[in-house]
Amino acid sequence: MARNPVDGEKPLDWVGSSKKDFLAFPAPVKDEMGNALGLAQFGGKHPKAKPWKGLGPGVLEIVESYDGDTYRAVYTISFKEVVYVLHAFQKKSPKGIRTAQVDVDLIERRLKAARQDYEVRHGKSKS
């Protein structure tokens, strides 16, 4: 059941399978990332949130390690009325800290989908 937002809180919209993927994370990871997303909904920035490179300002990621695994959530605060979660995934890239190209491409496609959704629901004004 959805709750009513409080004053100043932007809704959190999940693109594609991001919510299902996020809910599959271990509880401590979900808790910390959930705190970060909650801060974003009120215009704040979690200390661990950092810019996602390559898609311009307003796209951020949270990285959490747990039990030897690394989990990431990428979201955008580029829109005035809503925060979109673009992707939530367990990092599996064999090349150090680099994110797999399939994940990078998916995030780019989902940002385009979020932009289209926003324009349909709220008009073209983003900021």
Short mmCIF file of C-alpha atoms in Angstrom, two decimals:
data_model
loop_
_atom_site.label_atom_id
_atom_site.label_comp_id
_atom_site.label_asym_id
_atom_site.label_seq_id
_atom_site.Cartn_x
_atom_site.Cartn_y
_atom_site.Cartn_z
CA MET A 1 0.00 0.00 0.00
CA ALA A 2 1.36 3.41 -0.98
CA ARG A 3 1.56 6.11 1.64
CA ASN A 4 0.83 9.78 1.11
CA PRO A 5 3.97 11.89 0.69
CA VAL A 6 4.75 14.52 3.31
CA ASP A 7 5.43 18.17 2.50
CA GLY A 8 8.57 18.61 0.42
CA GLU A 9 8.89 14.90 -0.40
CA LYS A 10 9.28 13.93 -4.05
CA PRO A 11 7.82 10.57 -5.04
CA LEU A 12 10.27 7.78 -5.79
CA ASP A 13 9.61 6.11 -9.15
CA TRP A 14 11.34 2.89 -10.16
CA VAL A 15 12.27 2.33 -13.80
CA GLY A 16 12.16 -1.17 -15.30
CA SER A 17 13.07 -3.93 -12.86
CA SER A 18 14.96 -1.61 -10.49
CA LYS A 19 12.52 -2.05 -7.57
CA LYS A 20 12.43 -5.83 -7.85
CA ASP A 21 16.22 -5.90 -8.11
CA PHE A 22 16.60 -3.54 -5.14
CA LEU A 23 14.27 -5.63 -2.98
CA ALA A 24 16.49 -8.68 -3.61
CA PHE A 25 19.47 -6.98 -1.92
CA PRO A 26 20.51 -8.03 1.60
CA ALA A 27 18.64 -6.12 4.33
CA PRO A 28 21.62 -3.99 5.50
CA VAL A 29 22.23 -2.86 1.91
CA LYS A 30 18.57 -2.01 1.39
CA ASP A 31 18.53 -0.06 4.66
CA GLU A 32 21.52 2.11 3.79
CA MET A 33 20.48 2.66 0.19
CA GLY A 34 16.93 3.32 1.29
CA ASN A 35 18.23 6.07 3.58
CA ALA A 36 20.11 7.59 0.64
CA LEU A 37 17.04 7.50 -1.59
CA GLY A 38 14.94 9.00 1.20
CA LEU A 39 17.37 11.90 1.51
CA ALA A 40 17.17 12.43 -2.25
CA GLN A 41 13.38 12.64 -2.02
CA PHE A 42 13.77 15.65 0.28
CA GLY A 43 16.48 17.32 -1.81
CA GLY A 44 19.41 16.08 0.26
CA LYS A 45 22.46 14.05 -0.67
CA HIS A 46 23.74 11.05 1.25
CA PRO A 47 27.47 11.24 2.08
CA LYS A 48 28.11 8.10 0.00
CA ALA A 49 26.19 9.36 -3.07
CA LYS A 50 28.51 10.26 -5.91
CA PRO A 51 27.98 11.42 -9.49
CA TRP A 52 27.47 8.73 -12.12
CA LYS A 53 29.95 9.54 -14.86
CA GLY A 54 28.87 10.07 -18.43
CA LEU A 55 25.20 11.04 -18.16
CA GLY A 56 25.55 14.58 -16.95
CA PRO A 57 24.64 16.24 -13.67
CA GLY A 58 21.83 14.92 -11.56
CA VAL A 59 22.56 11.20 -12.01
CA LEU A 60 24.00 9.69 -8.82
CA GLU A 61 24.97 6.30 -7.50
CA ILE A 62 25.17 4.70 -4.10
CA VAL A 63 27.65 1.86 -3.63
CA GLU A 64 27.41 -0.53 -0.68
CA SER A 65 29.58 -3.52 0.15
CA TYR A 66 28.22 -6.47 2.08
CA ASP A 67 29.65 -9.91 2.74
CA GLY A 68 32.29 -9.52 0.02
CA ASP A 69 29.84 -8.33 -2.65
CA THR A 70 29.22 -4.84 -4.02
CA TYR A 71 25.76 -3.43 -4.70
CA ARG A 72 24.85 -0.28 -6.59
CA ALA A 73 21.78 1.84 -7.06
CA VAL A 74 21.75 4.56 -9.71
CA TYR A 75 19.12 7.28 -9.56
CA THR A 76 18.42 10.73 -10.95
CA ILE A 77 17.46 13.92 -9.19
CA SER A 78 17.29 15.84 -12.48
CA PHE A 79 13.53 16.33 -12.33
CA LYS A 80 11.65 18.83 -10.18
CA GLU A 81 8.72 16.59 -9.25
CA VAL A 82 10.15 13.06 -8.89
CA VAL A 83 13.25 10.97 -8.12
CA TYR A 84 13.71 8.07 -10.54
CA VAL A 85 15.66 4.94 -9.56
CA LEU A 86 17.22 3.84 -12.84
CA HIS A 87 19.02 0.64 -11.89
CA ALA A 88 19.85 -1.48 -8.85
CA PHE A 89 22.38 -4.25 -9.32
CA GLN A 90 25.10 -6.37 -7.82
CA LYS A 91 28.39 -5.49 -9.43
CA LYS A 92 29.77 -8.45 -11.32
CA SER A 93 32.30 -6.81 -13.62
CA PRO A 94 35.52 -8.83 -13.81
CA LYS A 95 37.55 -5.64 -14.41
CA GLY A 96 38.12 -4.06 -11.02
CA ILE A 97 35.84 -1.13 -10.21
CA ARG A 98 34.66 -0.61 -13.78
CA THR A 99 30.93 -1.14 -14.32
CA ALA A 100 29.98 -3.68 -16.99
CA GLN A 101 28.97 -2.07 -20.28
CA VAL A 102 25.61 -3.86 -20.23
CA ASP A 103 24.77 -2.02 -16.99
CA VAL A 104 26.00 1.32 -18.37
CA ASP A 105 23.84 0.90 -21.48
CA LEU A 106 20.81 -0.09 -19.39
CA ILE A 107 21.17 3.00 -17.20
CA GLU A 108 21.36 5.21 -20.27
CA ARG A 109 18.19 3.65 -21.75
CA ARG A 110 16.34 3.94 -18.47
CA LEU A 111 17.30 7.61 -18.10
CA LYS A 112 15.75 8.24 -21.52
CA ALA A 113 12.63 6.34 -20.43
CA ALA A 114 12.46 8.40 -17.22
CA ARG A 115 12.74 11.61 -19.22
CA GLN A 116 9.91 10.52 -21.51
CA ASP A 117 7.76 9.50 -18.54
CA TYR A 118 8.40 12.81 -16.83
CA GLU A 119 7.48 14.82 -19.93
CA VAL A 120 4.20 12.90 -20.29
CA ARG A 121 3.26 13.32 -16.63
CA HIS A 122 4.68 16.76 -15.81
CA GLY A 123 5.52 18.55 -19.06
CA LYS A 124 8.92 19.39 -20.47
CA SER A 125 10.17 21.53 -17.61
CA LYS A 126 12.76 19.49 -15.68
CA SER A 127 14.19 21.84 -13.11
#
